[in-house]
Short mmCIF file of C-alpha atoms in Angstrom, two decimals:
data_model
loop_
_atom_site.label_atom_id
_atom_site.label_comp_id
_atom_site.label_asym_id
_atom_site.label_seq_id
_atom_site.Cartn_x
_atom_site.Cartn_y
_atom_site.Cartn_z
CA ASP A 103 0.00 0.00 0.00
CA GLY A 104 1.18 3.53 -0.71
CA GLY A 105 1.80 5.80 2.19
CA ILE A 106 4.19 7.63 4.45
CA THR A 107 6.31 5.76 6.96
CA GLN A 108 7.85 7.50 9.92
CA SER A 109 10.31 5.83 12.24
CA PRO A 110 10.83 5.30 15.03
CA LYS A 111 7.45 5.76 16.71
CA TYR A 112 9.11 6.74 19.99
CA LEU A 113 12.55 8.28 20.48
CA PHE A 114 14.45 9.40 23.51
CA ARG A 115 17.24 11.95 23.36
CA LYS A 116 19.99 12.61 25.85
CA GLU A 117 21.24 16.12 26.51
CA GLY A 118 23.68 17.28 23.83
CA GLN A 119 22.75 14.51 21.43
CA ASN A 120 21.62 14.83 17.83
CA VAL A 121 18.85 12.48 16.71
CA THR A 122 17.42 11.79 13.26
CA LEU A 123 13.79 11.06 12.48
CA SER A 124 13.08 9.10 9.34
CA CYS A 125 10.32 9.85 6.81
CA GLU A 126 9.84 7.76 3.67
CA GLN A 127 7.01 7.96 1.14
CA ASN A 128 6.14 5.74 -1.80
CA LEU A 129 3.40 7.98 -3.17
CA ASN A 130 5.68 9.60 -5.75
CA HIS A 131 4.87 12.98 -4.19
CA ASP A 132 7.01 16.00 -5.01
CA ALA A 133 6.57 17.97 -1.80
CA MET A 134 7.40 16.86 1.73
CA TYR A 135 6.97 18.64 5.05
CA TRP A 136 7.97 18.36 8.69
CA TYR A 137 5.69 19.65 11.44
CA ARG A 138 5.96 19.80 15.18
CA GLN A 139 2.80 19.36 17.29
CA ASP A 140 2.68 20.54 20.88
CA PRO A 141 -0.39 20.38 23.13
CA GLY A 142 -2.61 23.40 22.56
CA GLN A 143 -0.49 24.77 19.72
CA GLY A 144 -1.54 22.87 16.63
CA LEU A 145 0.97 22.00 13.91
CA ARG A 146 3.93 24.28 13.25
CA LEU A 147 6.05 24.00 10.13
CA ILE A 148 9.73 23.18 10.61
CA TYR A 149 11.01 22.60 7.08
CA TYR A 150 9.56 21.74 3.69
CA SER A 151 10.90 20.58 0.37
CA GLN A 152 9.25 20.88 -3.00
CA ILE A 153 11.89 19.12 -5.10
CA VAL A 154 14.93 16.95 -4.57
CA ASN A 155 18.04 18.77 -3.30
CA ASP A 156 16.04 21.82 -2.30
CA PHE A 157 14.28 22.76 0.95
CA GLN A 158 13.04 25.86 2.78
CA LYS A 159 12.81 26.83 6.40
CA GLY A 160 9.43 26.98 8.04
CA ASP A 161 8.41 29.05 11.04
CA ILE A 162 10.44 27.14 13.66
CA ALA A 163 13.53 25.82 11.83
CA GLU A 164 16.08 26.79 14.50
CA GLY A 165 17.73 23.72 16.01
CA TYR A 166 16.66 21.42 13.16
CA SER A 167 18.19 20.32 9.88
CA VAL A 168 16.94 18.32 6.90
CA SER A 169 18.12 16.82 3.64
CA ARG A 170 16.32 15.77 0.45
CA GLU A 171 18.72 13.60 -1.51
CA LYS A 172 15.98 11.31 -2.81
CA LYS A 173 12.38 12.03 -3.75
CA GLU A 174 11.14 9.35 -1.35
CA SER A 175 13.06 10.44 1.73
CA PHE A 176 13.09 13.56 3.92
CA PRO A 177 14.90 12.91 7.22
CA LEU A 178 14.80 15.45 10.03
CA THR A 179 17.71 15.88 12.46
CA VAL A 180 16.97 17.41 15.84
CA THR A 181 20.25 18.96 16.93
CA SER A 182 21.53 19.74 20.41
CA ALA A 183 20.79 23.40 19.63
CA GLN A 184 17.07 22.65 19.92
CA LYS A 185 16.54 23.29 23.62
CA ASN A 186 12.97 22.09 23.88
CA PRO A 187 12.66 19.13 21.51
CA THR A 188 10.00 17.17 23.39
CA ALA A 189 7.05 17.03 20.98
CA PHE A 190 5.15 14.95 18.46
CA TYR A 191 6.72 15.21 14.99
CA LEU A 192 4.66 14.68 11.87
CA CYS A 193 5.92 14.23 8.33
CA ALA A 194 3.63 14.95 5.38
CA SER A 195 3.75 14.88 1.62
CA SER A 196 1.64 16.25 -1.22
CA ILE A 197 1.51 15.46 -4.89
CA GLY A 198 2.15 19.00 -6.08
CA ARG A 199 4.22 21.92 -4.95
CA GLY A 200 1.50 24.44 -4.32
CA ALA A 201 -0.73 25.08 -1.34
CA HIS A 202 -3.71 23.62 -3.16
CA GLN A 203 -2.99 19.95 -2.71
CA PRO A 204 -4.06 17.94 0.35
CA GLN A 205 -1.24 16.66 2.51
CA HIS A 206 -0.90 13.02 3.50
CA PHE A 207 0.57 12.44 6.94
CA GLY A 208 2.66 9.73 8.55
CA ASP A 209 1.83 8.31 11.98
CA GLY A 210 4.36 10.53 13.73
CA THR A 211 7.36 10.19 16.00
CA ARG A 212 7.12 11.13 19.66
CA LEU A 213 10.43 12.54 20.92
CA SER A 214 11.23 12.86 24.60
CA ILE A 215 14.23 14.04 26.58
CA LEU A 216 15.93 11.64 29.00
CA GLU B 1428 1.21 37.71 11.01
CA ASP B 1429 -0.61 34.82 9.39
CA LYS B 1430 -2.93 32.98 11.75
CA VAL B 1431 -5.71 30.42 11.87
CA VAL B 1432 -8.10 30.34 14.83
CA GLN B 1433 -10.42 27.45 15.58
CA SER B 1434 -13.34 27.43 17.97
CA PRO B 1435 -14.43 25.98 20.22
CA LEU B 1436 -11.22 24.44 21.60
CA SER B 1437 -13.17 21.45 22.85
CA LEU B 1438 -16.69 20.13 22.67
CA VAL B 1439 -18.56 17.27 24.34
CA VAL B 1440 -21.84 16.10 22.79
CA HIS B 1441 -24.13 13.10 22.89
CA GLU B 1442 -24.57 10.66 20.05
CA GLY B 1443 -27.06 11.97 17.53
CA ASP B 1444 -26.31 15.63 18.15
CA THR B 1445 -25.27 18.00 15.36
CA VAL B 1446 -22.09 20.02 15.82
CA THR B 1447 -20.57 23.01 14.04
CA LEU B 1448 -16.84 23.66 14.19
CA ASN B 1449 -15.45 27.05 13.24
CA CYS B 1450 -12.26 28.17 11.55
CA SER B 1451 -11.35 31.80 10.95
CA TYR B 1452 -8.16 32.94 9.29
CA GLU B 1453 -5.92 35.83 8.40
CA VAL B 1454 -3.48 34.47 5.84
CA THR B 1455 -1.65 36.42 3.18
CA ASN B 1456 -2.34 35.36 -0.39
CA PHE B 1457 -4.96 32.73 0.42
CA ARG B 1458 -4.97 29.62 -1.77
CA SER B 1459 -7.03 26.94 0.00
CA LEU B 1460 -8.60 25.82 3.27
CA LEU B 1461 -8.41 22.21 4.37
CA TRP B 1462 -10.05 20.21 7.15
CA TYR B 1463 -8.40 17.16 8.73
CA LYS B 1464 -9.48 14.63 11.35
CA GLN B 1465 -6.82 13.47 13.83
CA GLU B 1466 -7.67 10.54 16.08
CA LYS B 1467 -4.48 9.21 17.61
CA LYS B 1468 -1.70 9.72 15.13
CA ALA B 1469 -1.85 10.83 11.50
CA PRO B 1470 -4.34 13.52 10.50
CA THR B 1471 -6.57 12.29 7.70
CA PHE B 1472 -7.84 14.59 4.98
CA LEU B 1473 -11.54 15.50 4.96
CA PHE B 1474 -12.15 18.47 2.65
CA MET B 1475 -10.40 21.11 0.62
CA LEU B 1476 -12.20 24.38 -0.10
CA THR B 1477 -11.08 27.05 -2.51
CA SER B 1478 -14.27 28.84 -3.55
CA SER B 1479 -16.79 30.69 -1.44
CA GLY B 1480 -20.30 29.38 -0.98
CA ILE B 1481 -19.79 25.92 -2.44
CA GLU B 1482 -20.59 23.22 0.09
CA LYS B 1483 -18.46 20.12 0.17
CA LYS B 1484 -20.24 17.06 1.55
CA SER B 1485 -19.22 13.56 2.53
CA GLY B 1486 -21.80 11.48 4.33
CA ARG B 1487 -22.68 13.21 7.58
CA LEU B 1488 -19.90 15.78 7.23
CA SER B 1489 -20.11 19.00 5.28
CA SER B 1490 -18.10 22.18 5.02
CA ILE B 1491 -18.35 25.60 3.46
CA LEU B 1492 -16.04 28.56 2.99
CA ASP B 1493 -16.72 32.29 3.15
CA LYS B 1494 -13.76 34.12 1.62
CA LYS B 1495 -15.27 37.53 2.24
CA GLU B 1496 -15.64 37.00 5.99
CA LEU B 1497 -12.54 34.75 6.13
CA PHE B 1498 -14.00 31.71 7.82
CA SER B 1499 -15.13 28.16 7.28
CA ILE B 1500 -17.41 25.81 9.18
CA LEU B 1501 -17.40 22.05 9.45
CA ASN B 1502 -20.76 20.46 10.26
CA ILE B 1503 -21.25 16.95 11.54
CA THR B 1504 -24.82 15.68 11.76
CA ALA B 1505 -26.07 12.66 13.73
CA THR B 1506 -22.73 12.35 15.53
CA GLN B 1507 -21.34 8.93 16.43
CA THR B 1508 -18.70 7.88 18.94
CA GLY B 1509 -16.35 7.29 15.99
CA ASP B 1510 -16.45 11.02 15.26
CA SER B 1511 -14.50 11.66 18.48
CA ALA B 1512 -11.22 13.24 17.37
CA VAL B 1513 -9.35 16.50 17.01
CA TYR B 1514 -10.44 18.40 13.91
CA LEU B 1515 -7.74 20.53 12.35
CA CYS B 1516 -8.18 23.45 9.98
CA ALA B 1517 -5.28 24.42 7.70
CA VAL B 1518 -5.02 27.36 5.31
CA GLY B 1519 -2.72 27.27 2.32
CA SER B 1520 -0.89 30.36 1.14
CA ASN B 1521 0.57 31.01 -2.29
CA THR B 1522 3.35 32.86 -0.49
CA GLY B 1523 5.90 30.12 0.12
CA ASN B 1524 3.36 27.43 -0.78
CA GLN B 1525 2.92 26.50 2.86
CA PHE B 1526 0.03 25.75 5.20
CA TYR B 1527 -0.91 27.37 8.49
CA PHE B 1528 -2.71 25.20 11.02
CA GLY B 1529 -5.13 26.09 13.77
CA THR B 1530 -4.85 24.55 17.23
CA GLY B 1531 -7.71 22.17 16.51
CA THR B 1532 -11.10 21.44 18.08
CA SER B 1533 -11.29 18.37 20.28
CA LEU B 1534 -14.66 16.67 19.83
CA THR B 1535 -15.87 13.98 22.23
CA VAL B 1536 -19.07 12.11 21.43
CA ILE B 1537 -20.66 10.35 24.41
CA PRO B 1538 -22.85 7.27 23.80
#
């Protein structure tokens, strides 16, 4: 079945450690997105990519990094510079590059600090 | 500053009731408004609205957009316990081709 796979489902980070969240899609979608969801704050955009080897910062990119070397993959690294990383992270993709295509979401990764 | 505001924040109803969820927005260069349902994990797509006054309908759910007053409503008739979820509203902007999400409305349907 086509879809978006995020892994792991749960992740724990130690102080000063970088961690990478995986997002893979087999929908042949051009655009991919990373969101952070905190209680009472809805989804906030971290980074997005509309084509391979290109990506743009969202509203809360500080402390995060991404890459888009393949169309299917858009990993997110939470760096030690992100001081409050505990949150639910959602990856999404859409077939086109514009804001007129519905996004399909993965099941999310819940990141916690040890 | 672009923003999307949903109301109410939470709602508890009994099975069979009809509910109306609201979404108002101030987003530069509006392109689309989308509704999603989020139960435990991944939000699932419900509707996309781009034109004013045209109702989108799927079973017991329906939605309409008013681009002049900058809001949308999501109606659910004859609610069921399976409708319990967080309903998210997202507005797409042609500036940067990104979406702005509201905080969601948490709906609980009691048997």
